[in-house]
mmCIF file of C-alpha atoms and ligand atoms in Angstrom:
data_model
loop_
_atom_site.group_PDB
_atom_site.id
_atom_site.type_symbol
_atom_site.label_atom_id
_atom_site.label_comp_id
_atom_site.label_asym_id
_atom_site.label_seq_id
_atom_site.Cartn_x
_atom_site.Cartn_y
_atom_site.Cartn_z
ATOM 1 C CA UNK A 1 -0.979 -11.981 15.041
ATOM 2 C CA UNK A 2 -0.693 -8.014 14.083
ATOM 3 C CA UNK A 3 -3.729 -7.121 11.762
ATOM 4 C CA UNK A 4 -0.962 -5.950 9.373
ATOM 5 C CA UNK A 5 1.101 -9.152 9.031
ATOM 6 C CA UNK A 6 -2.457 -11.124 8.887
ATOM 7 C CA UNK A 7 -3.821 -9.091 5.787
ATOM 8 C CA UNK A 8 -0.519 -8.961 4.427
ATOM 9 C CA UNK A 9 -0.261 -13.079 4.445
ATOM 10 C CA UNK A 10 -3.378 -13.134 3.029
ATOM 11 C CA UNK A 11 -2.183 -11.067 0.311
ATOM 12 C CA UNK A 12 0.020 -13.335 -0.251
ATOM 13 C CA UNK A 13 -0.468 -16.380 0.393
ATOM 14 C CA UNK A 14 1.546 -18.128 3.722
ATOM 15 C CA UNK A 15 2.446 -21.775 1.346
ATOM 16 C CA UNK A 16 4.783 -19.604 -1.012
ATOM 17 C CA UNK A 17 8.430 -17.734 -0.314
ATOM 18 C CA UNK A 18 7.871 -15.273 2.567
ATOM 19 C CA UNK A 19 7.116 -12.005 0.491
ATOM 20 C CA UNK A 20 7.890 -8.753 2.378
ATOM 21 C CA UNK A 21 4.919 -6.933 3.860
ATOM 22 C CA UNK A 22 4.504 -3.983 1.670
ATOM 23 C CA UNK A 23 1.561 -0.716 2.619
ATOM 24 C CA UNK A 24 0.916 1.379 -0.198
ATOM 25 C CA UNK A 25 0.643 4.863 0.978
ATOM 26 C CA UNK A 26 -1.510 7.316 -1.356
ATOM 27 C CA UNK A 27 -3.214 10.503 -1.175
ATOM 28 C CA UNK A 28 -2.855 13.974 -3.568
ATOM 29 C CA UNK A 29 0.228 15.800 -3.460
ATOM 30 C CA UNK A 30 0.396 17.794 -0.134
ATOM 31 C CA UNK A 31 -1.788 15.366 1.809
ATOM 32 C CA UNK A 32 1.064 14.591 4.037
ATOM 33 C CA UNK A 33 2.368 11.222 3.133
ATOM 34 C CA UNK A 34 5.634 11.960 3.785
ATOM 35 C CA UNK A 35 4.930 13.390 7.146
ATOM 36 C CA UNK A 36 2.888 11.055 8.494
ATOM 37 C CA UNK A 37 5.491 7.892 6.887
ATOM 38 C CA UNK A 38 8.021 9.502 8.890
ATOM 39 C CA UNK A 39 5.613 8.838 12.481
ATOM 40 C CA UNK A 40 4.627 5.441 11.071
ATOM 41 C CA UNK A 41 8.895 4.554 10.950
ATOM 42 C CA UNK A 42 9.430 5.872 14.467
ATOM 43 C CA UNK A 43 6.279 3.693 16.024
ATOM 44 C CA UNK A 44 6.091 0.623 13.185
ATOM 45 C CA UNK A 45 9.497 -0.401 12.680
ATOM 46 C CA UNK A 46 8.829 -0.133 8.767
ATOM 47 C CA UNK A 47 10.832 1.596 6.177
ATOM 48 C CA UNK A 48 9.591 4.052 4.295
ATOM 49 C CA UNK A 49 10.533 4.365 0.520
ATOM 50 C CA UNK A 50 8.897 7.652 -1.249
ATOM 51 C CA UNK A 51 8.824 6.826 -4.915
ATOM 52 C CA UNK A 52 9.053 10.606 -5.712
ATOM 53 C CA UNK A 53 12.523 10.799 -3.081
ATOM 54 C CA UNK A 54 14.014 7.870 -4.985
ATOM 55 C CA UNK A 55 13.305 9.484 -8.332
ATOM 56 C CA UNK A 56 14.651 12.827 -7.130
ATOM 57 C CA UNK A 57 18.017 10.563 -5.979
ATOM 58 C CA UNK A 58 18.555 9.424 -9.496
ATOM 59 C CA UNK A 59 18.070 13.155 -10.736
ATOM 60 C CA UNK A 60 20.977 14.245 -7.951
ATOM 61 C CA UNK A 61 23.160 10.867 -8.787
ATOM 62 C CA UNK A 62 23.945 11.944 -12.508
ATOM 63 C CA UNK A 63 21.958 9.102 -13.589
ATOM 64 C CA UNK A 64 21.204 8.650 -17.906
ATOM 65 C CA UNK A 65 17.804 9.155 -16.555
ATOM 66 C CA UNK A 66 18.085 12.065 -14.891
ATOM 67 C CA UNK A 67 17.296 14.310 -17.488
ATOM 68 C CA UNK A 68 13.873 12.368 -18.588
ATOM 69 C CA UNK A 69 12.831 12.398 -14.988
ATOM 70 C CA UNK A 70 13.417 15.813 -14.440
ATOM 71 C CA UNK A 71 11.450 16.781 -17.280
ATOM 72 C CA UNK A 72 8.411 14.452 -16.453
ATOM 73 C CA UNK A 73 8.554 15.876 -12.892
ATOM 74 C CA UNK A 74 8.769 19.590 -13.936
ATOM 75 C CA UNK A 75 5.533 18.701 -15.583
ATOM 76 C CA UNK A 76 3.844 16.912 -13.291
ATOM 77 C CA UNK A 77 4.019 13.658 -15.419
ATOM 78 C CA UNK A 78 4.319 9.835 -14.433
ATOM 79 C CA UNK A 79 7.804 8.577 -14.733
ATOM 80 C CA UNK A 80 7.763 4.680 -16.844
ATOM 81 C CA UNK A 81 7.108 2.223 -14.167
ATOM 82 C CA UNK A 82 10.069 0.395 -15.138
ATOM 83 C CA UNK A 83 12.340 3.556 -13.996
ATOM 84 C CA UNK A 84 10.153 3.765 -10.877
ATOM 85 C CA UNK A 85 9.768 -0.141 -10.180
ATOM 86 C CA UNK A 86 13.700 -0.709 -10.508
ATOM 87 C CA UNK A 87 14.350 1.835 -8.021
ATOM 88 C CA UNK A 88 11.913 0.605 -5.238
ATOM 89 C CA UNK A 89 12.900 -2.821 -5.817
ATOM 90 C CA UNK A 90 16.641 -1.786 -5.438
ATOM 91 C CA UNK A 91 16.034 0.370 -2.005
ATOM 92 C CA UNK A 92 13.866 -2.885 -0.847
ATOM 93 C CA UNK A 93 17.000 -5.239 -1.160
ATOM 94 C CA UNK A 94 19.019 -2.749 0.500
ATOM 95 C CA UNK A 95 17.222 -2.288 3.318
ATOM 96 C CA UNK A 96 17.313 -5.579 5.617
ATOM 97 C CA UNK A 97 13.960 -4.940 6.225
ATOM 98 C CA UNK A 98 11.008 -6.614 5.656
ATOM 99 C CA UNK A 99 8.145 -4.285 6.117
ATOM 100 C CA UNK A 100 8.073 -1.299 3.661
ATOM 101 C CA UNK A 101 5.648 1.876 3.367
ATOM 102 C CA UNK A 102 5.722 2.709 -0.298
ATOM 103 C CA UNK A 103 4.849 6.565 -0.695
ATOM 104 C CA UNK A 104 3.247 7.986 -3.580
ATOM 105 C CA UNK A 105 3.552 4.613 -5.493
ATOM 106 C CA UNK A 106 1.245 2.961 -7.614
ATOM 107 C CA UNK A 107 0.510 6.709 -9.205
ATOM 108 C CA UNK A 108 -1.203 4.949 -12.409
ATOM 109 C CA UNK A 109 -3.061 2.080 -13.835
ATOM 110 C CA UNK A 110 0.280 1.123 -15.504
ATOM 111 C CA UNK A 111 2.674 1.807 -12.093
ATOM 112 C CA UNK A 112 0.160 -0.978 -10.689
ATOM 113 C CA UNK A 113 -0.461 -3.481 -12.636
ATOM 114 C CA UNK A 114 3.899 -3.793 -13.375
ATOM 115 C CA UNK A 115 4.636 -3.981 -9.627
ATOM 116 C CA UNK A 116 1.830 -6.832 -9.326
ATOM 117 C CA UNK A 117 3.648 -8.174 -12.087
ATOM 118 C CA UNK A 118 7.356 -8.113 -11.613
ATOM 119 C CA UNK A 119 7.630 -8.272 -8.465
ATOM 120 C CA UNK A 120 4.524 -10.682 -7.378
ATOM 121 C CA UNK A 121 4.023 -8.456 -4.517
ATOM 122 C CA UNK A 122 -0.002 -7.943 -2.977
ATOM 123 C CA UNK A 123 -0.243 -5.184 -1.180
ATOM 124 C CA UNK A 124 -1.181 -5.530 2.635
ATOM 125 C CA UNK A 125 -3.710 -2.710 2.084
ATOM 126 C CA UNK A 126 -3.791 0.890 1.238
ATOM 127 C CA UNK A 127 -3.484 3.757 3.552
ATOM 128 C CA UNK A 128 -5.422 6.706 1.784
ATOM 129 C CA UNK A 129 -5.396 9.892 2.789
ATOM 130 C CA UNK A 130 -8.066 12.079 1.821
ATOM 131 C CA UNK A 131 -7.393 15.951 1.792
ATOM 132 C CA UNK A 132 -9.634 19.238 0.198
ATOM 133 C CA UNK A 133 -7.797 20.433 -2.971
ATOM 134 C CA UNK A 134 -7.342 24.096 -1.573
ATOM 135 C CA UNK A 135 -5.538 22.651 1.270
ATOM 136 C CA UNK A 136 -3.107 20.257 0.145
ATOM 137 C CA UNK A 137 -2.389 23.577 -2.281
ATOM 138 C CA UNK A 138 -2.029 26.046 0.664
ATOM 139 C CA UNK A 139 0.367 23.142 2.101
ATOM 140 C CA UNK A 140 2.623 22.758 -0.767
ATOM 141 C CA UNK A 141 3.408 26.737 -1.688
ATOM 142 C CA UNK A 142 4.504 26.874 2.069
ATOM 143 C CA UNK A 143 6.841 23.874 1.925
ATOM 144 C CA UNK A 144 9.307 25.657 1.024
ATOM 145 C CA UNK A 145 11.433 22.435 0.695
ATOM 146 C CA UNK A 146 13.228 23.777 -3.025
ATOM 147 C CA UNK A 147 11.129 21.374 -4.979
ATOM 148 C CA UNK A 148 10.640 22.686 -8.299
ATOM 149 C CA UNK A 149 6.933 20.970 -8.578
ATOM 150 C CA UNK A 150 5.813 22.949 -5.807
ATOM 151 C CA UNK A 151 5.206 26.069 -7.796
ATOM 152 C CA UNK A 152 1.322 26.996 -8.785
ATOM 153 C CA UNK A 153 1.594 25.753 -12.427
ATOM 154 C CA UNK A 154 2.709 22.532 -11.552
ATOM 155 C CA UNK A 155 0.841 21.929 -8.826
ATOM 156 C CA UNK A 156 -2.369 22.467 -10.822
ATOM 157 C CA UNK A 157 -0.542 19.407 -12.975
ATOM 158 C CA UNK A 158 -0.243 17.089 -9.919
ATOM 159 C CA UNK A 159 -3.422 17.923 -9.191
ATOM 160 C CA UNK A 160 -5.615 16.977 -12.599
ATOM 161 C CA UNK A 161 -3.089 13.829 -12.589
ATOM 162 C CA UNK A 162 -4.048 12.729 -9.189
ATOM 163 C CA UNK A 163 -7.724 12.797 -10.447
ATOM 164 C CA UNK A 164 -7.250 11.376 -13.646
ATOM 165 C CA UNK A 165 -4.658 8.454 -13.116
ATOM 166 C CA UNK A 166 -3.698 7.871 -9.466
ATOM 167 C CA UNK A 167 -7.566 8.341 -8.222
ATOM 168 C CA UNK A 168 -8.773 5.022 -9.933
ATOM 169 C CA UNK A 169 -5.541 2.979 -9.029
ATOM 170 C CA UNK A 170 -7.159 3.530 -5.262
ATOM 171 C CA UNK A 171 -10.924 2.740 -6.771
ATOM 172 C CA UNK A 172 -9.427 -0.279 -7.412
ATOM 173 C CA UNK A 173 -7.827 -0.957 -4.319
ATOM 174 C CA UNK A 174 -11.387 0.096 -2.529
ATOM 175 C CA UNK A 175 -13.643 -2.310 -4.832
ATOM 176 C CA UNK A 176 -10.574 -5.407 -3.312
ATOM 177 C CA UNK A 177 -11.750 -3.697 0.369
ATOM 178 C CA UNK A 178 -8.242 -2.994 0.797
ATOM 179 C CA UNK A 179 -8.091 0.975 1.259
ATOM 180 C CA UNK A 180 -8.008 2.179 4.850
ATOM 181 C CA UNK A 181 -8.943 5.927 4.173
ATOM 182 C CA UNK A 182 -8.057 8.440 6.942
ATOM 183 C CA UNK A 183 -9.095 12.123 7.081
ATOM 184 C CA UNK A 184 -5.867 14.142 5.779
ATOM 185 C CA UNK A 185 -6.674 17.479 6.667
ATOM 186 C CA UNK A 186 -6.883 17.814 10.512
ATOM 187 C CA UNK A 187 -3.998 18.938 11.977
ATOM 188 C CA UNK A 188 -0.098 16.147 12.210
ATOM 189 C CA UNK A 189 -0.715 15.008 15.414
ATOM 190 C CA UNK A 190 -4.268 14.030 15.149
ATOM 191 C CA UNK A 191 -3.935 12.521 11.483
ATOM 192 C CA UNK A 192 -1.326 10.205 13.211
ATOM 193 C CA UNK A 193 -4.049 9.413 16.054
ATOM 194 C CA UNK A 194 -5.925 7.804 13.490
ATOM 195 C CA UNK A 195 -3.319 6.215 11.899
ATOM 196 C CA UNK A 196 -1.687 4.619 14.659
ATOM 197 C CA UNK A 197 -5.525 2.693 14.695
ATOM 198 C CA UNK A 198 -4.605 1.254 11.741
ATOM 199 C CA UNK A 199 -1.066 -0.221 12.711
ATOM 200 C CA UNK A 200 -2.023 -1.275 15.803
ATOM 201 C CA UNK A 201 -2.452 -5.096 16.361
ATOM 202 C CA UNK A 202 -5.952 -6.230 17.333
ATOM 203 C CA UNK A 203 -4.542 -7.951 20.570
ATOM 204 C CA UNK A 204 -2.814 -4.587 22.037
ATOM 205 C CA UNK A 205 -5.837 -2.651 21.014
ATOM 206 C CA UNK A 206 -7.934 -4.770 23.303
ATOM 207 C CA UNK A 207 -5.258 -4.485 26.073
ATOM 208 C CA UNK A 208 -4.710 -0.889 25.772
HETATM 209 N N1 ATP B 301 -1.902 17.473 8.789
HETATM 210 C C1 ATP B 301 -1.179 18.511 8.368
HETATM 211 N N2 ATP B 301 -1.572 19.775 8.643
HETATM 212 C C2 ATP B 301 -0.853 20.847 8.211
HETATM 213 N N3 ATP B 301 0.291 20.752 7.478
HETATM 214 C C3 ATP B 301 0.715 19.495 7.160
HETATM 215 C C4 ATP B 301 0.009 18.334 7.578
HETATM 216 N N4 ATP B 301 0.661 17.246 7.113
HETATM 217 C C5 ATP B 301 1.720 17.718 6.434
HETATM 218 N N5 ATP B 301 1.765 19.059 6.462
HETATM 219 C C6 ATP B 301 2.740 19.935 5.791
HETATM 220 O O1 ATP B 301 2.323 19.996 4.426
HETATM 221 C C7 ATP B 301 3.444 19.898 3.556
HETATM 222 C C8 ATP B 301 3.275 18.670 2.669
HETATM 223 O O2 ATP B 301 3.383 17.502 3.478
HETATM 224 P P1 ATP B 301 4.085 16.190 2.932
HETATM 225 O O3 ATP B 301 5.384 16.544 2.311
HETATM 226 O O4 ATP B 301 4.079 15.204 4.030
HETATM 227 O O5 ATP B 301 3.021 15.768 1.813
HETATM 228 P P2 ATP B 301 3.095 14.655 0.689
HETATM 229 O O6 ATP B 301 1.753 14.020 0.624
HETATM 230 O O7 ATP B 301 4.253 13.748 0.920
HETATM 231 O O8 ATP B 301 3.312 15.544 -0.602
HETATM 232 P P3 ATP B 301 3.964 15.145 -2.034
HETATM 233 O O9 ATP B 301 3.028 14.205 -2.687
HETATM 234 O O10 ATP B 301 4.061 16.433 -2.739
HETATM 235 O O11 ATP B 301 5.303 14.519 -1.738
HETATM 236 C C9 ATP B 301 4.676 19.867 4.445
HETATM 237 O O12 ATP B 301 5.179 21.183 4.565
HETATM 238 C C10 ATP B 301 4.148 19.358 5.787
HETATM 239 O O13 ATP B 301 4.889 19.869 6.895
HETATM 240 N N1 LIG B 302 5.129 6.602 -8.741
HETATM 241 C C1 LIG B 302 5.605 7.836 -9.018
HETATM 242 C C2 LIG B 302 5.807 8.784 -8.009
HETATM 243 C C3 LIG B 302 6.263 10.031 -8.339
HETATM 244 N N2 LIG B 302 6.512 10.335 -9.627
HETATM 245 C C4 LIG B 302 6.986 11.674 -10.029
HETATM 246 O O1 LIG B 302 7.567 12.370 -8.935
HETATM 247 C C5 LIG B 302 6.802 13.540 -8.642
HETATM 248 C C6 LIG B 302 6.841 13.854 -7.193
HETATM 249 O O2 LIG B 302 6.282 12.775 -6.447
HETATM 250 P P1 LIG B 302 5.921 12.970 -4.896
HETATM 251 O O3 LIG B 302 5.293 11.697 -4.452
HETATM 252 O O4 LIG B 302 7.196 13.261 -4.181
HETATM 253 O O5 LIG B 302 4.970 14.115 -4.838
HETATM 254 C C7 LIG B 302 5.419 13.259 -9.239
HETATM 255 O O6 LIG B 302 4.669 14.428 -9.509
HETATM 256 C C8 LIG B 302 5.828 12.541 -10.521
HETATM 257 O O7 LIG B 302 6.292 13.434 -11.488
HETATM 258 C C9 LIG B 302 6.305 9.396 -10.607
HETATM 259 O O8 LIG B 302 6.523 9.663 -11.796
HETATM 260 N N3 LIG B 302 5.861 8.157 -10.291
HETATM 261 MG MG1 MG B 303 5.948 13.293 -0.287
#
């Protein structure tokens, strides 16, 4: 069996209802989640749902949340879990799959501890990627993807959140042995080198 489907059954438990297989992806902002999610689709077969995409979506769809959202995001704030947790759990059902990266999500104590609870959903384990401050900054004021966090002021916001609230939701994860950490800062390609380790089953590794 894949090492991902075994720690993911373990997770959960194999005598219950088959419960998706769900990879928490986490890292500061400009550590290149998105980028590397976007390899780990082609390669994996998973699908990837970025919780700050989805919350960008509602923004664009007119939603009666929109404007709250907006707001926390302008200031680098954490949008209620309920908001966030409704919309993952939505994109989930609609997506036939059953094997989801979940990017930039738990961001807090609070984001964590409702997913556990609503949706009775252990993650697999935790990809973590670790990046210098002064590079994921120099990364995200040349995005130049017409986000309006990715200016100076709120970056520095994202940043002292990161440390204060999304920091010990991956403590956590590490004291449970459940955070695969992987060095963010060399260059796409080899990030993805090390990644692919990760998502490889045991049996091809041996074979390969
Ligand atoms: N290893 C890398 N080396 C250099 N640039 C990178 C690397 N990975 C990603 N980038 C670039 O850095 C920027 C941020 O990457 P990405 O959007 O994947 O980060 P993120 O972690 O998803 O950020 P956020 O939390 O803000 O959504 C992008 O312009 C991307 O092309
Ligand atoms: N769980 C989350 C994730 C994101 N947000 C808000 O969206 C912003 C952008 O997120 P990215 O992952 O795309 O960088 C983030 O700064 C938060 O304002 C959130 O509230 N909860
Ligand atoms: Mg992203």
């Amino acid at each position: 069996m894949g090492t991902v489907e075994a720690a993911s059954k373990e997770a959960n438990g194999s005598l219950t209802e088959k419960k998706p297989t769900v990879v928490f992806v986490l890292g500061g902002p400009g550590s290149g989640k998105g980028t590397q999610c976007a390899n780990i689709v082609q390669h994996f077969g998973y699908t990837h749902l970025s919780a700050g995409d989805l919350l960008r979506a509602e923004i664009s769809s007119g939603s009666e949340n929109g404007t709250m959202i907006q707001n926390m995001i302008k200031e680098g704030k954490i949008v209620p879990s309920e908001v966030t947790i409704k919309l993952l759990q939505k994109a989930m059902q609609e997506s036939g799959n059953d094997k989801f990266l979940i990017d930039g999500f738990p961001r807090n104590e609070e984001n964590r501890a409702a997913f556990e609870a609503v949706t009775k959903i252990e993650p697999a384990f935790v990809l973590f990627f670790n990046c210098p401050e002064e590079e994921m900054e120099r990364r995200l004021l040349n995005r130049n993807q017409g986000r309006e966090d990715d200016n100076i002021e709120t970056i520095r916001k994202r940043f002292k959140v990161f440390l204060e609230s999304s920091l010990p939701v991956i403590e956590y994860y590490k004291a449970k042995e459940k955070v695969r950490e992987i060095d963010a800062a060399k260059p796409v390609e080899d990030v993805f080198e090390d990644v692919k380790v990760i998502f490889t089953p045991k049996d091809e590794k041996a074979t390969a």
